[in-house]
Amino acid sequence: MEDKKEFFIGIDIESGSPLSKENHKFTAIILDKDLKMINKINGVSLSSLIRLAWEWRPKLIATDNIFEIVPDEKSLSKFLSLLPPNTQLIQVTINEGKFVELKDVAKQLNLEIDQAKLSPSKTAYLAAVIAAKGKGVKIGFSNEKTQVIVSKGRWSKSGGMSQGRYQRRIRASVNIAANKIKESLEKAGIDYDMFVRKGEGGIDSAVFTVYAPREKLFGIVKPHKGIDYSISIKSVYDGKILFGNNTEKPDKPIIVGIDPGITAGIAIIDLNGNILYLGSKKEMDRGDIISLIYSYGRPILLAVDVDIIPDMVKKLAGQINAEIYVPPEDMLVVDKSNLALKATGGDNPDTTHERDALAAAYKAYLNYKSKLSQVESYVEKIDIDLDVEKIKADVIKGITIAEAIEKQINEMLNLNENYKEQINNNCNNDNQSFNELIYKIQKLEAEKIVLENKLNEMKKSLSIAENEVRIAKQNLKAELLKDEEIKKLKGDVTRLNSLINEIEMNLNVANEKNNIFKSVLIKILNNELIILKRLQSLKINNIKKIEEIYGKIKEGDVILVEDQGSFENEALNYIEKSKVYGVLLNRDDTTLSELLTKKGIVVLNKTKYNIFDIDIFTFGPSTILSDIKRKGKEIRKTNEDNINLKNIIEQYRKNKF
């Protein structure tokens, strides 16, 4: 066979099963580049299939179901590692992430199907043709890498040379070969990790974990078998199975503490400080660490116990897009021990590597604990089904609580931008607060749809369960009615009825809230209501709290102050600079009202208006705006009259004297 020839192999299971103890058999069809069948082989075992792959070196092996070849991920990983480097495994019955029938794919390509039920030979042939035409997806793993091993040669005789000198020469040869591989990888810009076992005069062996598929090393690293040293290359597949480019990663945010080295310590905790994993292992490369981390969640923070970040941690953080927590200075052993004991609740980790990793992770958690508690308190005030863990993750990444909440609401609702723009044009004041109100209305509508869907699902499940009970009663004798399965079905009916009642109650509450917000929204659009910003007292800390919810106090805002007996001049100056439109107080004849009036801020008595709250929002009648405008004119008129009177008196004094 010429190397330039191109072949495709299609296979289909002929007998047996990958789950059975006996070997299952395949039918294999081999096509050339013109899609002409050049060979058909029946009764092919899995080992024979691998041998055929090396004999023919096909561009691809096509199947309609990879789990007819192997039963699980571990077996698939082993199978892929035994194939030639340029041979891809293709499943032809997947399109855009969804399973499709082989016949449907064949019809799309106008391939002839003359059988109601396809034989193994026809299935294998169609699979090969479909894959050769570029359909289907490549089967791979989320963590694909290549291992290059440099070791001593198999010759053990020294040829008259002393054993010591001979061993030093061998180690030196291994060292030279390893350095050449290192230089080649770096020159090609290929990412790798290197582990060596040192010996006198050189190294006994070197293992390169290269983060690239085997085919990318062609022309860069070659296998070698010699007297002094050998180089072997093999593909390594682990992680999750990938169908095409799809990836699947858990979404639970986690904090990871790392103590890198020959023996790496790994500690994984959640955002509540609970330990999810604690362990240590020798010669863990980045791929192994990433697979371990992602099996527990989505890393948002990597933590170390030293103030200079190790290179491996920098690379790891860049690869998984996580922040790095670095302590102000290297952590002392006594501090690390105390932190580890606190994290475990009194148990000492098994190794110092685990202790250091756990201490780093827990110190990072404590650094953000106060902020994370604020997130929980804030979210409790908002009657929306928010993902607290995601908000915490965003806050750790550096955005404010309000921004993190708004980001999640935007993701959940996909609010129509034109509708938002129309509302913003009608309401120039309180844009941010008003948008939050719109978000909440849309969220309630979304929750209503979800609850209705759940209700329908529960009703379907109830109908199925009731039908099963009826059939059981008809077919079973009276004594079998006490059977555990019948009891279970009756219990399921009771449980489903309870769930339906609960969902209907939640749906009624959601509808009621939705109607209230819609009514308020209509009144705002009709200029009957306005949004007020409520302060407990006129102090800077209260202003900051309210600004976290509503956004910055700005020109045109109307503020309601509950306690006017306690205030700060700094806060007075702040709202004066903000050019608020007016202030509502319990009384308009107090020291605070006089100071506000002197600063040109209109003060109204809030008891004259019907003011009410819904959740975190405060509303009042729009007549407040007209009253502020009228009173503002009166104040300006009085100030002008006072200025004119003062000018008359001054003029009189000048003329008299």
XYZ file of C-alpha atoms in Angstrom:
657
model
C 0.000 0.000 0.000
C 1.150 3.517 -0.790
C 1.216 6.055 2.006
C -0.600 8.634 -0.129
C -3.680 6.425 -0.465
C -6.691 7.342 1.649
C -9.016 4.791 3.246
C -12.197 4.865 5.329
C -13.477 2.048 7.540
C -17.137 1.683 8.496
C -18.178 -0.775 11.195
C -21.385 -2.133 12.713
C -21.940 -4.669 15.456
C -22.663 -8.130 14.105
C -23.065 -10.235 17.241
C -22.642 -10.046 20.997
C -22.493 -6.908 23.130
C -19.690 -4.765 24.599
C -21.268 -5.430 28.012
C -21.020 -9.207 27.709
C -18.056 -11.296 28.822
C -17.760 -12.926 25.393
C -16.082 -10.982 22.587
C -18.519 -9.088 20.383
C -17.984 -9.094 16.617
C -18.249 -6.445 13.904
C -18.686 -6.230 10.174
C -16.035 -3.918 8.689
C -16.262 -2.234 5.280
C -13.134 -0.590 3.805
C -13.542 2.145 1.181
C -10.936 3.957 -0.877
C -10.842 7.729 -1.517
C -13.336 7.272 -4.412
C -15.738 5.610 -1.945
C -15.421 2.252 -3.690
C -15.575 -0.811 -1.454
C -12.250 -2.632 -1.595
C -12.785 -5.070 1.262
C -15.521 -6.503 3.462
C -14.627 -8.450 6.604
C -17.101 -10.285 8.859
C -16.572 -11.478 12.421
C -14.053 -8.768 13.332
C -13.161 -8.663 17.040
C -12.118 -5.476 18.825
C -8.467 -6.509 18.798
C -8.751 -7.379 15.076
C -10.264 -3.949 14.418
C -7.258 -2.253 16.032
C -4.908 -4.451 13.974
C -6.799 -3.532 10.782
C -6.519 0.148 11.681
C -2.721 -0.109 11.867
C -2.604 -2.201 8.692
C -4.722 0.179 6.587
C -4.053 3.457 8.463
C -7.566 4.786 7.620
C -8.376 8.485 7.814
C -11.349 7.586 9.991
C -13.334 4.742 11.525
C -17.086 5.410 11.323
C -19.901 3.954 13.425
C -23.524 4.734 14.178
C -22.979 4.254 17.945
C -19.627 4.307 19.769
C -21.106 2.343 22.669
C -21.508 -0.653 20.367
C -17.694 -0.677 20.286
C -16.940 -0.091 23.995
C -19.188 -0.019 27.081
C -17.885 3.067 28.929
C -15.576 6.112 29.004
C -12.601 4.198 30.394
C -12.765 1.582 27.626
C -13.231 4.287 24.977
C -10.135 6.104 26.255
C -8.084 2.907 25.947
C -9.471 2.163 22.465
C -8.610 5.648 21.142
C -5.096 5.458 22.582
C -4.457 2.239 20.607
C -5.475 3.688 17.207
C -2.944 5.158 14.746
C -2.295 8.888 15.388
C -4.055 10.134 12.236
C -7.132 7.914 12.547
C -10.257 9.617 13.903
C -13.279 7.888 15.419
C -16.508 9.331 13.960
C -20.120 8.830 15.069
C -22.320 9.663 12.071
C -25.664 9.804 13.892
C -25.040 13.087 15.737
C -25.885 16.432 14.186
C -25.696 19.767 16.068
C -25.570 17.957 19.395
C -28.676 15.834 18.720
C -29.076 12.165 17.779
C -30.467 11.481 14.299
C -31.366 8.208 12.596
C -28.765 6.754 10.210
C -31.436 6.439 7.492
C -32.313 10.140 7.799
C -28.669 11.160 7.373
C -28.316 8.841 4.377
C -31.445 10.319 2.751
C -30.075 13.863 3.174
C -27.011 12.762 1.172
C -29.177 10.958 -1.429
C -27.669 7.590 -0.529
C -29.637 4.572 -1.693
C -31.453 2.574 1.001
C -33.221 -0.493 -0.356
C -33.934 -2.274 2.928
C -36.534 -1.667 5.618
C -34.067 -2.897 8.221
C -30.403 -2.287 7.527
C -28.019 -5.237 7.727
C -24.660 -4.832 9.553
C -22.912 -4.695 6.146
C -25.210 -1.951 4.833
C -24.954 0.003 8.096
C -21.144 -0.187 8.062
C -21.058 0.885 4.386
C -23.390 3.862 4.958
C -21.422 4.935 8.064
C -18.161 4.959 6.081
C -19.666 6.946 3.172
C -21.428 9.470 5.436
C -18.245 10.110 7.454
C -16.133 10.371 4.284
C -18.530 13.074 3.070
C -17.825 15.111 6.201
C -20.937 14.319 8.231
C -21.017 13.190 11.868
C -18.786 14.278 14.747
C -15.330 13.329 15.968
C -15.309 11.445 19.257
C -12.750 12.722 21.727
C -12.198 13.672 25.349
C -12.155 16.955 27.257
C -8.558 16.272 28.267
C -6.498 15.001 25.322
C -2.726 15.035 25.634
C 0.376 13.179 24.537
C 2.955 11.503 26.745
C 6.588 11.380 25.620
C 8.789 9.038 27.678
C 12.583 9.092 27.477
C 14.162 6.080 29.212
C 17.284 3.966 29.208
C 17.952 1.613 26.311
C 17.300 -2.085 26.679
C 20.982 -3.089 26.346
C 22.502 -3.808 29.723
C 26.030 -5.027 28.825
C 28.809 -2.486 29.291
C 31.076 -3.988 26.573
C 34.203 -3.980 28.730
C 33.385 -0.612 30.261
C 32.983 -0.497 34.048
C 29.380 -0.651 35.207
C 29.566 2.791 36.857
C 31.013 4.511 33.776
C 28.508 2.718 31.554
C 25.527 3.864 33.675
C 26.792 7.465 33.683
C 27.086 7.378 29.895
C 23.530 6.048 29.578
C 22.152 8.725 31.943
C 23.993 11.423 30.041
C 22.455 10.162 26.779
C 18.974 10.206 28.302
C 19.632 13.746 29.583
C 20.771 14.955 26.136
C 17.727 13.396 24.438
C 15.355 14.940 27.001
C 16.916 18.397 26.563
C 16.550 18.148 22.768
C 12.863 17.294 23.144
C 12.413 20.203 25.550
C 14.076 22.614 23.092
C 11.949 21.314 20.192
C 8.701 21.725 22.130
C 9.565 25.245 23.252
C 10.669 26.246 19.752
C 7.319 25.001 18.385
C 5.411 26.857 21.119
C 3.768 23.701 22.454
C 2.652 23.659 26.104
C 4.055 20.854 28.271
C 5.021 19.714 31.759
C 8.211 17.751 32.418
C 9.006 15.255 35.184
C 12.482 13.721 35.574
C 14.041 10.987 37.658
C 17.621 12.011 38.376
C 20.633 9.727 38.633
C 24.383 10.082 38.974
C 25.800 11.912 35.956
C 22.427 12.619 34.339
C 18.847 11.369 34.520
C 17.350 7.886 34.529
C 14.153 8.908 32.755
C 12.074 11.906 31.696
C 8.326 12.096 31.138
C 6.832 14.937 29.073
C 3.094 15.562 29.350
C 2.369 17.520 26.173
C -0.947 19.395 25.970
C -1.529 18.709 22.283
C -2.777 15.740 20.223
C -0.256 13.244 18.876
C -0.452 14.500 15.283
C 0.822 17.961 16.283
C 4.138 16.408 17.314
C 4.907 15.042 13.846
C 8.270 16.407 12.728
C 8.974 17.700 16.249
C 9.420 14.550 18.344
C 10.058 11.104 16.857
C 9.996 7.653 18.508
C 13.446 6.121 18.945
C 14.848 2.760 20.040
C 18.582 2.712 20.596
C 21.295 1.136 22.661
C 21.621 4.042 25.098
C 18.085 5.443 25.238
C 14.590 5.068 23.806
C 11.764 7.527 23.141
C 8.174 6.310 23.179
C 5.114 8.411 22.351
C 1.511 7.623 23.253
C -1.808 9.453 23.298
C -3.652 9.867 26.595
C -7.409 10.486 26.796
C -9.294 11.338 29.982
C -11.957 13.675 31.315
C -15.422 13.683 29.752
C -16.365 12.258 26.357
C -16.768 15.007 23.737
C -19.079 14.595 20.778
C -17.555 17.124 18.370
C -16.654 20.402 20.098
C -19.237 20.125 22.870
C -17.907 20.395 26.396
C -19.635 19.680 29.669
C -18.424 21.270 32.871
C -20.139 21.555 36.247
C -21.312 25.056 37.123
C -20.962 25.042 40.933
C -18.438 27.792 41.820
C -15.533 26.527 43.928
C -12.296 27.748 45.527
C -9.186 25.617 44.928
C -6.072 25.614 47.078
C -2.917 24.274 45.420
C 0.464 23.250 46.790
C 2.388 22.452 43.555
C 5.401 20.177 43.310
C 6.372 16.585 42.561
C 3.656 15.693 45.049
C 0.814 18.163 44.555
C -1.673 18.957 47.296
C -5.194 19.910 46.184
C -7.991 21.289 48.367
C -11.428 22.165 46.948
C -14.042 24.044 48.999
C -17.387 25.614 48.118
C -18.372 29.242 48.751
C -19.684 28.314 52.194
C -16.295 26.990 53.328
C -17.281 23.300 53.096
C -14.527 20.882 52.017
C -15.442 19.042 48.801
C -12.061 17.370 48.199
C -8.712 17.133 49.978
C -5.868 14.981 48.703
C -2.340 14.752 47.323
C -0.771 12.790 44.490
C 2.634 12.391 42.863
C 3.438 13.694 39.364
C 0.070 15.316 38.692
C 0.217 17.350 35.490
C -2.069 20.280 34.684
C -4.434 18.085 32.711
C -4.887 15.742 35.695
C -5.449 18.707 38.026
C -7.987 20.328 35.684
C -9.943 17.074 35.330
C -10.026 16.691 39.112
C -11.111 20.300 39.671
C -13.886 20.250 37.072
C -15.297 17.030 38.508
C -16.293 19.113 41.565
C -17.326 22.418 39.989
C -16.306 25.615 38.212
C -13.112 27.106 39.687
C -13.335 30.865 40.237
C -10.401 31.288 42.614
C -7.042 29.537 42.937
C -5.196 30.048 46.224
C -1.552 29.541 47.250
C 0.240 29.851 50.582
C 3.179 31.976 49.328
C 3.342 35.582 48.164
C 5.121 34.688 44.882
C 2.849 32.791 42.506
C 4.388 29.518 41.209
C 4.620 29.290 37.407
C 2.463 26.178 37.277
C -0.351 27.976 39.127
C -0.102 30.961 36.750
C -0.446 28.642 33.750
C -3.303 26.766 35.398
C -5.191 29.971 36.229
C -4.809 31.195 32.661
C -6.010 27.875 31.283
C -9.212 27.737 33.380
C -9.796 31.519 33.525
C -9.696 31.786 37.340
C -8.505 34.537 39.680
C -5.512 33.881 41.976
C -5.537 34.670 45.700
C -2.080 35.449 47.085
C -1.529 36.085 50.828
C 0.193 39.367 51.813
C 3.249 37.321 52.845
C 4.311 33.670 53.034
C 2.040 31.872 55.493
C 3.714 30.518 58.639
C 3.469 26.812 59.431
C 1.589 27.493 62.681
C -0.943 29.671 60.827
C -1.437 27.027 58.158
C -2.008 24.356 60.796
C -4.586 26.512 62.605
C -6.424 27.326 59.376
C -6.486 23.666 58.310
C -7.857 22.603 61.708
C -10.514 25.306 61.522
C -11.529 24.234 58.011
C -11.824 20.526 58.922
C -13.427 21.127 62.294
C -10.502 19.733 64.269
C -8.965 17.008 62.072
C -5.366 17.233 60.856
C -4.844 16.661 57.100
C -2.902 13.506 56.211
C 0.086 15.285 54.606
C 1.783 18.687 54.723
C 0.881 19.154 51.050
C -2.806 18.749 51.866
C -2.437 21.047 54.893
C -0.824 23.814 52.820
C -3.404 23.546 50.043
C -6.328 23.572 52.480
C -4.899 26.506 54.458
C -4.505 28.537 51.260
C -8.057 27.778 50.106
C -9.605 28.509 53.507
C -7.668 31.761 53.942
C -8.961 32.878 50.534
C -12.494 31.981 51.621
C -12.148 33.951 54.882
C -10.889 36.926 52.887
C -14.227 37.032 51.022
C -16.503 35.629 53.751
C -17.861 39.003 54.896
C -18.684 40.035 51.322
C -20.334 36.678 50.636
C -22.514 37.108 53.739
C -23.603 40.499 52.409
C -24.662 38.790 49.187
C -26.886 36.353 51.103
C -28.473 39.160 53.150
C -29.104 41.255 50.065
C -30.592 38.412 47.995
C -32.977 37.515 50.849
C -34.595 40.944 50.413
C -35.377 40.290 46.738
C -38.292 37.990 45.997
C -36.736 36.520 42.844
C -35.344 33.011 42.396
C -31.711 34.111 42.015
C -28.696 31.780 41.986
C -26.828 32.988 45.078
C -23.722 30.947 44.213
C -23.337 32.624 40.826
C -23.732 36.060 42.390
C -21.042 35.201 44.947
C -18.747 34.037 42.149
C -19.182 37.331 40.285
C -18.568 39.352 43.463
C -15.313 37.443 44.043
C -14.329 38.388 40.489
C -14.627 42.056 41.456
C -18.051 43.399 40.503
C -20.543 44.930 42.960
C -23.459 42.999 44.439
C -25.962 45.159 42.550
C -24.131 44.602 39.249
C -23.954 40.832 39.854
C -27.708 40.673 40.528
C -28.544 42.754 37.464
C -26.244 40.575 35.340
C -28.099 37.430 36.406
C -31.526 39.029 35.876
C -30.473 40.041 32.367
C -29.365 36.454 31.646
C -32.617 35.024 33.003
C -35.064 37.343 31.304
C -33.629 38.508 27.965
C -35.651 41.699 28.347
C -36.717 43.374 25.080
C -34.417 46.349 24.553
C -36.973 48.384 22.588
C -39.466 48.035 25.415
C -36.854 49.174 27.915
C -35.984 52.190 25.759
C -39.660 53.200 25.469
C -40.111 53.058 29.245
C -36.887 54.976 29.884
C -38.035 57.752 27.525
C -41.317 58.067 29.438
C -39.646 58.109 32.834
C -36.510 60.261 33.014
C -36.203 59.857 36.798
C -35.241 56.685 38.648
C -34.145 54.790 35.524
C -32.214 52.115 37.351
C -34.892 51.498 40.002
C -37.599 51.439 37.364
C -35.648 48.892 35.309
C -35.355 46.682 38.377
C -39.138 46.850 38.710
C -39.518 45.818 35.048
C -37.064 42.939 35.595
C -39.119 41.717 38.516
C -42.364 41.798 36.546
C -40.751 39.835 33.731
C -39.294 37.380 36.250
C -42.730 36.783 37.767
C -44.131 36.123 34.316
C -41.289 33.667 33.655
C -41.928 31.951 37.008
C -45.603 31.722 36.101
C -44.740 29.877 32.874
C -42.371 27.532 34.763
C -45.021 26.790 37.388
C -47.642 26.138 34.716
C -45.257 23.734 32.954
C -44.528 21.953 36.241
C -48.260 21.748 36.928
C -48.875 20.146 33.538
C -46.016 17.698 34.096
C -47.366 16.767 37.515
C -50.862 16.261 36.094
C -49.427 13.991 33.394
C -47.476 12.039 36.028
C -50.612 11.805 38.172
C -52.618 10.511 35.232
C -49.959 7.874 34.504
C -49.817 6.811 38.156
C -53.625 6.590 38.423
C -53.742 4.538 35.230
C -51.124 2.158 36.610
C -53.181 1.750 39.789
C -56.347 0.995 37.777
C -54.552 -1.620 35.668
C -53.041 -3.180 38.790
C -56.444 -3.386 40.461
C -57.955 -5.049 37.387
C -55.218 -7.617 36.860
C -54.161 -8.523 40.376
C -56.101 -10.613 42.855
C -57.435 -9.089 46.057
C -54.571 -10.392 48.211
C -51.998 -8.753 45.909
C -53.503 -5.308 46.462
C -51.353 -5.141 49.575
C -48.223 -5.580 47.455
C -45.476 -3.031 48.054
C -45.605 -1.817 44.446
C -49.308 -0.949 44.732
C -48.627 0.849 48.005
C -45.844 2.762 46.323
C -48.101 3.795 43.447
C -50.757 4.991 45.885
C -48.091 6.905 47.760
C -46.953 8.460 44.486
C -50.528 9.563 43.749
C -50.811 11.203 47.184
C -47.433 12.874 46.792
C -48.241 14.147 43.301
C -51.579 15.542 44.493
C -49.755 17.368 47.266
C -47.204 18.760 44.829
C -49.964 19.934 42.471
C -51.717 21.757 45.319
C -48.438 23.398 46.331
C -47.670 24.474 42.757
C -51.203 25.862 42.310
C -50.782 27.913 45.504
C -47.412 29.245 44.286
C -48.954 30.046 40.922
C -51.758 32.023 42.578
C -49.227 33.996 44.648
C -47.143 34.684 41.544
C -50.233 35.846 39.633
C -51.254 38.141 42.491
C -47.790 39.723 42.693
C -47.652 40.042 38.946
C -50.999 41.874 38.878
C -49.875 44.278 41.613
C -46.665 45.171 39.771
C -48.510 45.571 36.481
C -51.018 47.936 38.135
C -48.184 50.033 39.590
C -46.353 50.045 36.253
C -49.461 51.342 34.435
C -49.856 54.135 36.996
C -46.203 55.122 36.539
C -46.599 55.192 32.761
C -49.757 57.328 33.181
C -47.827 59.777 35.425
C -49.999 58.896 38.436
C -47.143 57.505 40.581
C -43.425 58.204 41.025
C -40.623 56.203 42.681
C -39.145 57.645 45.888
C -35.748 56.848 47.406
C -36.287 56.133 51.101
C -33.573 56.935 53.702
C -33.801 55.934 57.352
C -31.904 59.128 58.247
C -29.862 61.692 56.345
C -26.452 60.116 56.982
C -23.698 59.054 54.597
C -23.838 55.353 55.523
C -27.598 55.280 54.829
C -27.023 56.987 51.484
C -24.424 54.351 50.535
C -26.809 51.533 51.477
C -29.625 52.950 49.364
C -27.263 53.593 46.445
C -26.297 49.901 46.407
C -29.966 49.135 45.702
C -31.168 52.035 43.537
C -27.920 53.394 42.096
C -26.401 56.855 42.609
C -28.619 59.661 43.946
C -28.862 62.122 41.057
C -30.480 65.269 39.775
C -34.281 65.044 39.733
C -34.556 62.420 42.523
C -37.155 62.785 45.285
C -35.928 61.546 48.685
C -38.009 60.477 51.672
C -36.281 60.755 55.092
C -37.831 58.796 57.997
C -35.849 60.170 60.974
C -35.237 63.916 60.662
C -33.900 64.373 64.195
C -30.535 62.860 63.297
C -28.502 63.994 60.281
C -24.951 64.801 59.093
C -23.707 67.943 57.360
C -21.698 65.737 54.984
C -24.929 64.071 53.872
C -26.611 67.483 53.436
C -23.792 68.623 51.192
C -23.918 65.349 49.261
C -27.595 65.641 48.288
C -27.132 69.355 47.576
C -24.367 68.534 45.075
C -26.557 65.752 43.642
C -29.248 68.408 42.870
C -32.138 66.354 44.209
C -35.577 67.648 43.219
C -37.057 67.598 46.716
C -37.167 65.976 50.169
C -40.162 64.569 52.087
C -40.084 64.835 55.915
C -42.497 64.033 58.745
C -42.538 67.777 59.569
C -41.509 70.799 57.531
C -40.737 73.099 60.485
C -37.616 71.436 61.932
C -33.918 72.300 61.928
C -33.316 69.865 59.092
C -36.066 71.381 56.949
C -34.642 74.884 57.541
C -31.134 73.761 56.527
C -32.462 72.055 53.408
C -34.506 75.135 52.460
C -31.450 77.398 52.887
C -29.612 75.147 50.448
C -32.399 75.665 47.925
C -33.891 72.168 48.357
C -37.692 72.052 48.495
C -39.115 70.322 51.592
C -42.622 68.791 51.727
C -44.592 67.194 54.556
C -44.911 63.489 53.716
C -48.052 63.057 55.875
C -50.027 64.940 53.226
C -49.455 62.171 50.658
C -50.440 58.528 50.267
C -47.014 56.826 50.278
C -46.683 53.020 50.149
C -44.056 50.262 49.721
C -43.907 47.144 47.529
C -40.905 44.945 48.340
C -37.840 47.243 48.221
C -39.590 49.992 46.237
C -41.373 53.092 47.628
C -44.065 54.896 45.633
C -45.932 58.191 45.976
C -48.464 60.223 43.939
C -47.128 62.309 41.049
C -48.707 65.411 42.668
C -45.508 65.504 44.744
C -43.643 66.708 41.649
C -46.119 69.534 40.966
C -46.091 70.572 44.655
C -42.286 70.662 44.642
C -42.345 72.777 41.488
C -44.920 75.189 42.980
C -43.163 75.525 46.320
C -39.845 75.995 44.533
C -41.286 78.956 42.672
C -42.578 80.426 45.965
C -39.159 80.089 47.579
C -37.459 81.721 44.611
C -40.080 84.542 44.635
C -39.529 85.144 48.355
C -35.749 85.189 47.857
C -36.121 87.684 44.983
C -38.416 89.948 47.100
C -35.904 89.828 49.949
C -33.109 90.788 47.581
C -35.167 93.702 46.140
C -36.037 94.969 49.639
C -32.430 94.806 50.654
C -31.417 96.788 47.558
C -34.054 99.491 48.326
C -32.787 99.878 51.885
C -29.191 100.109 50.706
C -30.130 102.758 48.134
C -32.071 104.740 50.744
C -29.075 104.762 53.087
C -26.761 105.993 50.354
C -29.111 108.853 49.332
C -29.695 109.919 52.945
C -26.062 110.241 53.795
